[in-house]
């Protein structure tokens, strides 16, 4: 993954208010990503309808975000969610459905693996894989925890490596853990950066204080070398949640800055 690697974008990161954005704002974010040269989009599930006809999009939706219920006790609700996300993936021909754990308590492994298996089966019928993202403040806080959960499952379930999460996970970056994961299980790489000093609230920093790739303390040469070392070939996209960048530069300027920075770190 060096110069020439296609770069996608999480469109929600181009919204100053991603949780309350209007349909017009969401469409403008997607257009800005396309204008900046992105080759694929990662889109929050509830924002997909705002993009309109999938066939009219200039670039494809590559990732549908995200499954939240798979690790919980309500199998019926999880099945409903899986059907909705899989239908969206099929409609947009997205290759990945992202899954996360939002609870602070670690999921029960047997139940979580069973839920992931059912989600992966539904996704596979739609032509997609599932990829699990670890969140440092959650019950699945690290790459090691994610791999411990996902490893016993089939290759239909992979992992997301987000550069900010990689830096902020308990214990910090763990190249030794990454080196032990088969490359084909790393499905998605999210590019962003982390400030030298962590913010007081991890989730707040994750949604408001990320830096452009190369402007923080993430050791991208080491991370990319580790990914190359295991033969990983993930979908690559920017995910720089920092509303101040969007407000200062507008969606188009923010998208260009994000893609330019991403290409710079990929080029080494």
PDB file of C-alpha atoms in Angstrom:
ATOM      1  CA  UNK A   1       0.000   0.000   0.000  1.00  0.00           C
ATOM      2  CA  UNK A   2       2.068   2.853  -1.307  1.00  0.00           C
ATOM      3  CA  UNK A   3       1.706   5.607  -3.899  1.00  0.00           C
ATOM      4  CA  UNK A   4      -1.058   4.756  -6.330  1.00  0.00           C
ATOM      5  CA  UNK A   5      -3.280   3.091  -3.749  1.00  0.00           C
ATOM      6  CA  UNK A   6      -6.882   4.110  -4.284  1.00  0.00           C
ATOM      7  CA  UNK A   7      -8.251   6.263  -1.481  1.00  0.00           C
ATOM      8  CA  UNK A   8     -11.881   6.262  -0.375  1.00  0.00           C
ATOM      9  CA  UNK A   9     -13.607   8.373   2.255  1.00  0.00           C
ATOM     10  CA  UNK A  10     -16.028   8.080   5.133  1.00  0.00           C
ATOM     11  CA  UNK A  11     -18.529  10.718   4.070  1.00  0.00           C
ATOM     12  CA  UNK A  12     -19.745  11.367   7.637  1.00  0.00           C
ATOM     13  CA  UNK A  13     -16.348  12.917   8.390  1.00  0.00           C
ATOM     14  CA  UNK A  14     -17.165  15.664   5.868  1.00  0.00           C
ATOM     15  CA  UNK A  15     -20.181  16.751   7.909  1.00  0.00           C
ATOM     16  CA  UNK A  16     -19.794  19.414  10.582  1.00  0.00           C
ATOM     17  CA  UNK A  17     -22.761  17.833  12.390  1.00  0.00           C
ATOM     18  CA  UNK A  18     -22.736  14.190  11.266  1.00  0.00           C
ATOM     19  CA  UNK A  19     -25.528  13.015  13.563  1.00  0.00           C
ATOM     20  CA  UNK A  20     -28.009  15.705  12.518  1.00  0.00           C
ATOM     21  CA  UNK A  21     -26.947  16.463   8.946  1.00  0.00           C
ATOM     22  CA  UNK A  22     -29.618  17.166   6.343  1.00  0.00           C
ATOM     23  CA  UNK A  23     -30.012  15.114   3.179  1.00  0.00           C
ATOM     24  CA  UNK A  24     -28.574  18.042   1.229  1.00  0.00           C
ATOM     25  CA  UNK A  25     -25.493  18.109   3.472  1.00  0.00           C
ATOM     26  CA  UNK A  26     -25.007  14.357   3.050  1.00  0.00           C
ATOM     27  CA  UNK A  27     -25.228  14.628  -0.729  1.00  0.00           C
ATOM     28  CA  UNK A  28     -22.797  17.545  -0.674  1.00  0.00           C
ATOM     29  CA  UNK A  29     -20.342  15.469   1.390  1.00  0.00           C
ATOM     30  CA  UNK A  30     -20.475  12.628  -1.139  1.00  0.00           C
ATOM     31  CA  UNK A  31     -20.000  15.075  -4.012  1.00  0.00           C
ATOM     32  CA  UNK A  32     -17.020  16.620  -2.221  1.00  0.00           C
ATOM     33  CA  UNK A  33     -15.438  13.193  -1.768  1.00  0.00           C
ATOM     34  CA  UNK A  34     -15.895  12.447  -5.459  1.00  0.00           C
ATOM     35  CA  UNK A  35     -14.498  15.855  -6.400  1.00  0.00           C
ATOM     36  CA  UNK A  36     -11.392  15.181  -4.303  1.00  0.00           C
ATOM     37  CA  UNK A  37     -10.702  12.023  -6.289  1.00  0.00           C
ATOM     38  CA  UNK A  38     -12.014   9.375  -3.918  1.00  0.00           C
ATOM     39  CA  UNK A  39     -12.694   6.017  -5.526  1.00  0.00           C
ATOM     40  CA  UNK A  40     -15.096   4.568  -2.954  1.00  0.00           C
ATOM     41  CA  UNK A  41     -17.330   5.744  -0.141  1.00  0.00           C
ATOM     42  CA  UNK A  42     -17.931   4.453   3.367  1.00  0.00           C
ATOM     43  CA  UNK A  43     -21.418   5.600   4.371  1.00  0.00           C
ATOM     44  CA  UNK A  44     -23.454   5.397   7.553  1.00  0.00           C
ATOM     45  CA  UNK A  45     -26.486   3.193   6.991  1.00  0.00           C
ATOM     46  CA  UNK A  46     -29.090   5.805   7.882  1.00  0.00           C
ATOM     47  CA  UNK A  47     -27.488   8.307   5.483  1.00  0.00           C
ATOM     48  CA  UNK A  48     -27.540   6.076   2.397  1.00  0.00           C
ATOM     49  CA  UNK A  49     -31.064   7.064   1.329  1.00  0.00           C
ATOM     50  CA  UNK A  50     -29.956  10.697   1.032  1.00  0.00           C
ATOM     51  CA  UNK A  51     -27.568   9.726  -1.770  1.00  0.00           C
ATOM     52  CA  UNK A  52     -30.444   8.711  -4.035  1.00  0.00           C
ATOM     53  CA  UNK A  53     -30.186   6.243  -6.904  1.00  0.00           C
ATOM     54  CA  UNK A  54     -27.067   4.064  -6.439  1.00  0.00           C
ATOM     55  CA  UNK A  55     -26.691   3.843 -10.188  1.00  0.00           C
ATOM     56  CA  UNK A  56     -26.335   7.606 -10.426  1.00  0.00           C
ATOM     57  CA  UNK A  57     -23.415   7.857  -7.989  1.00  0.00           C
ATOM     58  CA  UNK A  58     -20.131   8.816  -9.599  1.00  0.00           C
ATOM     59  CA  UNK A  59     -18.208   6.375  -7.373  1.00  0.00           C
ATOM     60  CA  UNK A  60     -19.491   3.289  -5.544  1.00  0.00           C
ATOM     61  CA  UNK A  61     -20.400   2.830  -1.921  1.00  0.00           C
ATOM     62  CA  UNK A  62     -17.766   0.351  -0.749  1.00  0.00           C
ATOM     63  CA  UNK A  63     -18.696   0.103   2.947  1.00  0.00           C
ATOM     64  CA  UNK A  64     -22.028   0.224   4.776  1.00  0.00           C
ATOM     65  CA  UNK A  65     -21.688   1.324   8.424  1.00  0.00           C
ATOM     66  CA  UNK A  66     -22.589  -0.307  10.640  1.00  0.00           C
ATOM     67  CA  UNK A  67     -23.960  -3.277  12.535  1.00  0.00           C
ATOM     68  CA  UNK A  68     -24.473  -2.607  16.264  1.00  0.00           C
ATOM     69  CA  UNK A  69     -26.714  -5.398  17.563  1.00  0.00           C
ATOM     70  CA  UNK A  70     -24.894  -8.600  16.576  1.00  0.00           C
ATOM     71  CA  UNK A  71     -23.146  -9.054  19.949  1.00  0.00           C
ATOM     72  CA  UNK A  72     -26.230  -8.489  22.105  1.00  0.00           C
ATOM     73  CA  UNK A  73     -28.883 -10.841  23.481  1.00  0.00           C
ATOM     74  CA  UNK A  74     -31.737  -9.846  21.142  1.00  0.00           C
ATOM     75  CA  UNK A  75     -31.240 -12.203  18.209  1.00  0.00           C
ATOM     76  CA  UNK A  76     -34.422 -11.095  16.481  1.00  0.00           C
ATOM     77  CA  UNK A  77     -33.367  -7.432  16.492  1.00  0.00           C
ATOM     78  CA  UNK A  78     -29.895  -8.408  15.289  1.00  0.00           C
ATOM     79  CA  UNK A  79     -31.404 -10.453  12.467  1.00  0.00           C
ATOM     80  CA  UNK A  80     -33.586  -7.516  11.410  1.00  0.00           C
ATOM     81  CA  UNK A  81     -30.571  -5.222  11.394  1.00  0.00           C
ATOM     82  CA  UNK A  82     -28.555  -7.766   9.391  1.00  0.00           C
ATOM     83  CA  UNK A  83     -31.309  -7.978   6.770  1.00  0.00           C
ATOM     84  CA  UNK A  84     -31.462  -4.183   6.424  1.00  0.00           C
ATOM     85  CA  UNK A  85     -27.691  -3.737   6.142  1.00  0.00           C
ATOM     86  CA  UNK A  86     -27.348  -6.659   3.746  1.00  0.00           C
ATOM     87  CA  UNK A  87     -30.109  -5.269   1.548  1.00  0.00           C
ATOM     88  CA  UNK A  88     -28.317  -1.915   1.479  1.00  0.00           C
ATOM     89  CA  UNK A  89     -25.022  -3.607   0.622  1.00  0.00           C
ATOM     90  CA  UNK A  90     -26.704  -5.500  -2.200  1.00  0.00           C
ATOM     91  CA  UNK A  91     -28.400  -2.366  -3.535  1.00  0.00           C
ATOM     92  CA  UNK A  92     -25.127  -0.457  -3.614  1.00  0.00           C
ATOM     93  CA  UNK A  93     -22.929  -3.469  -4.411  1.00  0.00           C
ATOM     94  CA  UNK A  94     -20.862  -2.646  -1.337  1.00  0.00           C
ATOM     95  CA  UNK A  95     -18.223  -5.195  -0.491  1.00  0.00           C
ATOM     96  CA  UNK A  96     -18.083  -4.557   3.269  1.00  0.00           C
ATOM     97  CA  UNK A  97     -20.464  -4.185   6.199  1.00  0.00           C
ATOM     98  CA  UNK A  98     -18.749  -2.654   9.229  1.00  0.00           C
ATOM     99  CA  UNK A  99     -19.612  -3.957  12.706  1.00  0.00           C
ATOM    100  CA  UNK A 100     -18.779  -2.472  16.106  1.00  0.00           C
ATOM    101  CA  UNK A 101     -19.379  -2.996  19.820  1.00  0.00           C
ATOM    102  CA  UNK A 102     -20.580   0.176  21.523  1.00  0.00           C
ATOM    103  CA  UNK A 103     -21.108  -1.253  25.012  1.00  0.00           C
ATOM    104  CA  UNK A 104     -18.344  -0.646  27.547  1.00  0.00           C
ATOM    105  CA  UNK A 105     -18.568  -4.267  28.708  1.00  0.00           C
ATOM    106  CA  UNK A 106     -16.842  -6.961  26.672  1.00  0.00           C
ATOM    107  CA  UNK A 107     -19.309  -9.120  24.735  1.00  0.00           C
ATOM    108  CA  UNK A 108     -19.764 -12.747  25.709  1.00  0.00           C
ATOM    109  CA  UNK A 109     -17.476 -14.498  23.186  1.00  0.00           C
ATOM    110  CA  UNK A 110     -19.719 -17.398  22.258  1.00  0.00           C
ATOM    111  CA  UNK A 111     -22.780 -15.237  21.708  1.00  0.00           C
ATOM    112  CA  UNK A 112     -20.770 -12.572  19.868  1.00  0.00           C
ATOM    113  CA  UNK A 113     -19.179 -15.104  17.517  1.00  0.00           C
ATOM    114  CA  UNK A 114     -22.554 -16.670  16.813  1.00  0.00           C
ATOM    115  CA  UNK A 115     -23.984 -13.223  16.084  1.00  0.00           C
ATOM    116  CA  UNK A 116     -21.083 -12.373  13.811  1.00  0.00           C
ATOM    117  CA  UNK A 117     -21.522 -15.664  12.022  1.00  0.00           C
ATOM    118  CA  UNK A 118     -25.186 -14.937  11.330  1.00  0.00           C
ATOM    119  CA  UNK A 119     -24.355 -11.403  10.192  1.00  0.00           C
ATOM    120  CA  UNK A 120     -21.603 -12.731   7.918  1.00  0.00           C
ATOM    121  CA  UNK A 121     -23.970 -15.293   6.413  1.00  0.00           C
ATOM    122  CA  UNK A 122     -26.495 -12.568   5.621  1.00  0.00           C
ATOM    123  CA  UNK A 123     -23.765 -10.324   4.219  1.00  0.00           C
ATOM    124  CA  UNK A 124     -22.335 -13.103   2.058  1.00  0.00           C
ATOM    125  CA  UNK A 125     -25.733 -13.633   0.436  1.00  0.00           C
ATOM    126  CA  UNK A 126     -25.541  -9.950  -0.565  1.00  0.00           C
ATOM    127  CA  UNK A 127     -21.984 -10.305  -1.892  1.00  0.00           C
ATOM    128  CA  UNK A 128     -20.332  -8.608   1.084  1.00  0.00           C
ATOM    129  CA  UNK A 129     -17.991  -9.382   3.979  1.00  0.00           C
ATOM    130  CA  UNK A 130     -18.232  -8.219   7.579  1.00  0.00           C
ATOM    131  CA  UNK A 131     -15.393  -6.238   9.141  1.00  0.00           C
ATOM    132  CA  UNK A 132     -15.169  -5.596  12.876  1.00  0.00           C
ATOM    133  CA  UNK A 133     -13.824  -2.294  14.179  1.00  0.00           C
ATOM    134  CA  UNK A 134     -12.294  -2.074  17.656  1.00  0.00           C
ATOM    135  CA  UNK A 135     -12.970   1.099  19.670  1.00  0.00           C
ATOM    136  CA  UNK A 136     -10.587   1.950  22.548  1.00  0.00           C
ATOM    137  CA  UNK A 137     -13.389   2.981  24.934  1.00  0.00           C
ATOM    138  CA  UNK A 138     -15.587  -0.046  24.227  1.00  0.00           C
ATOM    139  CA  UNK A 139     -15.799  -3.639  25.317  1.00  0.00           C
ATOM    140  CA  UNK A 140     -13.747  -4.489  22.222  1.00  0.00           C
ATOM    141  CA  UNK A 141     -10.930  -1.989  22.797  1.00  0.00           C
ATOM    142  CA  UNK A 142      -7.929  -3.321  20.911  1.00  0.00           C
ATOM    143  CA  UNK A 143      -6.694  -5.196  17.881  1.00  0.00           C
ATOM    144  CA  UNK A 144      -5.821  -8.129  20.130  1.00  0.00           C
ATOM    145  CA  UNK A 145      -9.372  -8.272  21.498  1.00  0.00           C
ATOM    146  CA  UNK A 146     -10.839  -8.012  18.002  1.00  0.00           C
ATOM    147  CA  UNK A 147      -8.630 -10.767  16.647  1.00  0.00           C
ATOM    148  CA  UNK A 148      -9.329 -13.001  19.647  1.00  0.00           C
ATOM    149  CA  UNK A 149     -13.022 -12.689  18.807  1.00  0.00           C
ATOM    150  CA  UNK A 150     -12.792 -12.860  15.031  1.00  0.00           C
ATOM    151  CA  UNK A 151      -9.910 -15.288  14.553  1.00  0.00           C
ATOM    152  CA  UNK A 152     -11.882 -18.526  15.041  1.00  0.00           C
ATOM    153  CA  UNK A 153     -14.466 -17.463  12.444  1.00  0.00           C
ATOM    154  CA  UNK A 154     -14.268 -17.828   8.679  1.00  0.00           C
ATOM    155  CA  UNK A 155     -12.553 -15.355   6.386  1.00  0.00           C
ATOM    156  CA  UNK A 156     -15.989 -13.831   5.750  1.00  0.00           C
ATOM    157  CA  UNK A 157     -15.291 -11.840   8.944  1.00  0.00           C
ATOM    158  CA  UNK A 158     -12.355  -9.439   8.918  1.00  0.00           C
ATOM    159  CA  UNK A 159     -11.029  -6.514  10.938  1.00  0.00           C
ATOM    160  CA  UNK A 160     -10.909  -2.739  10.509  1.00  0.00           C
ATOM    161  CA  UNK A 161      -7.666  -0.987  11.435  1.00  0.00           C
ATOM    162  CA  UNK A 162      -8.389   2.666  12.137  1.00  0.00           C
ATOM    163  CA  UNK A 163      -5.169   4.649  12.595  1.00  0.00           C
ATOM    164  CA  UNK A 164      -6.576   6.710  15.480  1.00  0.00           C
ATOM    165  CA  UNK A 165      -7.837   3.582  17.258  1.00  0.00           C
ATOM    166  CA  UNK A 166      -4.504   1.889  16.517  1.00  0.00           C
ATOM    167  CA  UNK A 167      -2.684   4.685  18.328  1.00  0.00           C
ATOM    168  CA  UNK A 168      -5.143   5.076  21.213  1.00  0.00           C
ATOM    169  CA  UNK A 169      -5.868   1.398  21.938  1.00  0.00           C
ATOM    170  CA  UNK A 170      -4.867   0.251  25.447  1.00  0.00           C
ATOM    171  CA  UNK A 171      -1.114  -0.234  25.422  1.00  0.00           C
ATOM    172  CA  UNK A 172      -0.697   1.661  22.153  1.00  0.00           C
ATOM    173  CA  UNK A 173       0.278   0.251  18.755  1.00  0.00           C
ATOM    174  CA  UNK A 174       0.847  -3.507  18.696  1.00  0.00           C
ATOM    175  CA  UNK A 175       2.790  -4.522  15.567  1.00  0.00           C
ATOM    176  CA  UNK A 176       3.464  -7.960  17.072  1.00  0.00           C
ATOM    177  CA  UNK A 177      -0.265  -8.683  17.212  1.00  0.00           C
ATOM    178  CA  UNK A 178      -0.775  -7.391  13.679  1.00  0.00           C
ATOM    179  CA  UNK A 179       2.089  -9.570  12.438  1.00  0.00           C
ATOM    180  CA  UNK A 180       0.214 -12.664  13.626  1.00  0.00           C
ATOM    181  CA  UNK A 181      -2.989 -11.924  11.685  1.00  0.00           C
ATOM    182  CA  UNK A 182      -3.355 -13.278   8.134  1.00  0.00           C
ATOM    183  CA  UNK A 183      -3.329 -10.400   5.690  1.00  0.00           C
ATOM    184  CA  UNK A 184      -6.632 -11.329   4.112  1.00  0.00           C
ATOM    185  CA  UNK A 185      -8.367 -10.737   7.450  1.00  0.00           C
ATOM    186  CA  UNK A 186      -7.523  -7.003   7.431  1.00  0.00           C
ATOM    187  CA  UNK A 187     -10.441  -5.757   5.367  1.00  0.00           C
ATOM    188  CA  UNK A 188     -10.445  -1.990   5.873  1.00  0.00           C
ATOM    189  CA  UNK A 189      -7.802   0.618   6.751  1.00  0.00           C
ATOM    190  CA  UNK A 190      -9.011   4.033   7.948  1.00  0.00           C
ATOM    191  CA  UNK A 191      -6.495   6.859   7.650  1.00  0.00           C
ATOM    192  CA  UNK A 192      -6.391   9.701  10.178  1.00  0.00           C
ATOM    193  CA  UNK A 193      -3.974  10.810  12.871  1.00  0.00           C
ATOM    194  CA  UNK A 194      -3.808  11.381  16.615  1.00  0.00           C
ATOM    195  CA  UNK A 195      -2.474  14.323  18.611  1.00  0.00           C
ATOM    196  CA  UNK A 196       0.525  13.826  20.876  1.00  0.00           C
ATOM    197  CA  UNK A 197      -1.603  14.257  24.003  1.00  0.00           C
ATOM    198  CA  UNK A 198      -4.868  12.287  24.265  1.00  0.00           C
ATOM    199  CA  UNK A 199      -8.044  14.204  24.991  1.00  0.00           C
ATOM    200  CA  UNK A 200      -9.817  13.710  28.325  1.00  0.00           C
ATOM    201  CA  UNK A 201     -12.716  11.797  26.733  1.00  0.00           C
ATOM    202  CA  UNK A 202     -11.702   9.220  24.107  1.00  0.00           C
ATOM    203  CA  UNK A 203     -15.013   9.168  22.242  1.00  0.00           C
ATOM    204  CA  UNK A 204     -15.133  12.962  22.103  1.00  0.00           C
ATOM    205  CA  UNK A 205     -11.603  13.080  20.712  1.00  0.00           C
ATOM    206  CA  UNK A 206     -12.441  10.346  18.203  1.00  0.00           C
ATOM    207  CA  UNK A 207     -15.413  12.323  16.865  1.00  0.00           C
ATOM    208  CA  UNK A 208     -13.978  15.841  17.115  1.00  0.00           C
ATOM    209  CA  UNK A 209     -10.213  15.884  17.464  1.00  0.00           C
ATOM    210  CA  UNK A 210      -8.609  13.693  14.834  1.00  0.00           C
ATOM    211  CA  UNK A 211      -5.822  15.137  12.704  1.00  0.00           C
ATOM    212  CA  UNK A 212      -5.039  14.804   9.018  1.00  0.00           C
ATOM    213  CA  UNK A 213      -2.840  11.783   8.253  1.00  0.00           C
ATOM    214  CA  UNK A 214       0.788  12.688   8.817  1.00  0.00           C
ATOM    215  CA  UNK A 215       0.068  15.604  11.172  1.00  0.00           C
ATOM    216  CA  UNK A 216       0.104  13.617  14.416  1.00  0.00           C
ATOM    217  CA  UNK A 217       1.988  10.842  16.171  1.00  0.00           C
ATOM    218  CA  UNK A 218       0.857   7.749  14.221  1.00  0.00           C
ATOM    219  CA  UNK A 219       3.939   6.011  12.794  1.00  0.00           C
ATOM    220  CA  UNK A 220       2.530   5.416   9.327  1.00  0.00           C
ATOM    221  CA  UNK A 221       5.707   3.939   7.808  1.00  0.00           C
ATOM    222  CA  UNK A 222       5.722   1.292  10.531  1.00  0.00           C
ATOM    223  CA  UNK A 223       1.988   0.605  10.299  1.00  0.00           C
ATOM    224  CA  UNK A 224       2.015   0.350   6.505  1.00  0.00           C
ATOM    225  CA  UNK A 225       5.141  -1.824   6.573  1.00  0.00           C
ATOM    226  CA  UNK A 226       3.438  -4.152   9.055  1.00  0.00           C
ATOM    227  CA  UNK A 227       0.394  -4.400   6.806  1.00  0.00           C
ATOM    228  CA  UNK A 228       2.590  -5.041   3.777  1.00  0.00           C
ATOM    229  CA  UNK A 229       4.454  -7.661   5.780  1.00  0.00           C
ATOM    230  CA  UNK A 230       1.337  -9.784   6.211  1.00  0.00           C
ATOM    231  CA  UNK A 231       0.180  -9.221   2.647  1.00  0.00           C
ATOM    232  CA  UNK A 232      -2.844  -7.122   3.615  1.00  0.00           C
ATOM    233  CA  UNK A 233      -4.746  -5.450   0.783  1.00  0.00           C
ATOM    234  CA  UNK A 234      -7.607  -3.634   2.539  1.00  0.00           C
ATOM    235  CA  UNK A 235     -10.014  -1.032   1.274  1.00  0.00           C
ATOM    236  CA  UNK A 236      -8.356   2.267   2.246  1.00  0.00           C
ATOM    237  CA  UNK A 237     -10.317   5.384   3.161  1.00  0.00           C
ATOM    238  CA  UNK A 238      -9.880   8.554   5.159  1.00  0.00           C
ATOM    239  CA  UNK A 239     -11.869   9.002   8.365  1.00  0.00           C
ATOM    240  CA  UNK A 240     -10.796  12.320   9.853  1.00  0.00           C
ATOM    241  CA  UNK A 241     -13.539  13.289  12.280  1.00  0.00           C
ATOM    242  CA  UNK A 242     -12.733  16.921  13.054  1.00  0.00           C
ATOM    243  CA  UNK A 243     -15.635  19.319  12.452  1.00  0.00           C
ATOM    244  CA  UNK A 244     -13.357  22.353  12.687  1.00  0.00           C
ATOM    245  CA  UNK A 245     -11.631  21.292   9.456  1.00  0.00           C
ATOM    246  CA  UNK A 246     -15.003  21.076   7.704  1.00  0.00           C
ATOM    247  CA  UNK A 247     -16.185  24.411   9.053  1.00  0.00           C
ATOM    248  CA  UNK A 248     -12.964  26.180   8.079  1.00  0.00           C
ATOM    249  CA  UNK A 249     -12.568  24.697   4.602  1.00  0.00           C
ATOM    250  CA  UNK A 250     -16.107  23.558   3.678  1.00  0.00           C
ATOM    251  CA  UNK A 251     -16.704  19.971   2.591  1.00  0.00           C
ATOM    252  CA  UNK A 252     -14.842  20.327  -0.708  1.00  0.00           C
ATOM    253  CA  UNK A 253     -11.716  21.831   0.847  1.00  0.00           C
ATOM    254  CA  UNK A 254     -11.752  19.354   3.724  1.00  0.00           C
ATOM    255  CA  UNK A 255     -12.084  16.417   1.323  1.00  0.00           C
ATOM    256  CA  UNK A 256      -9.152  17.635  -0.759  1.00  0.00           C
ATOM    257  CA  UNK A 257      -7.000  18.116   2.345  1.00  0.00           C
ATOM    258  CA  UNK A 258      -7.878  14.641   3.646  1.00  0.00           C
ATOM    259  CA  UNK A 259      -7.165  12.867   0.368  1.00  0.00           C
ATOM    260  CA  UNK A 260      -3.937  14.803  -0.218  1.00  0.00           C
ATOM    261  CA  UNK A 261      -2.677  13.936   3.275  1.00  0.00           C
ATOM    262  CA  UNK A 262      -3.675  10.285   2.855  1.00  0.00           C
ATOM    263  CA  UNK A 263      -1.829   9.980  -0.425  1.00  0.00           C
ATOM    264  CA  UNK A 264       1.231  11.602   1.124  1.00  0.00           C
ATOM    265  CA  UNK A 265       1.480   9.033   3.935  1.00  0.00           C
ATOM    266  CA  UNK A 266       0.795   6.173   1.534  1.00  0.00           C
ATOM    267  CA  UNK A 267       3.623   7.398  -0.659  1.00  0.00           C
ATOM    268  CA  UNK A 268       5.966   7.218   2.338  1.00  0.00           C
TER     269      UNK A 268
END
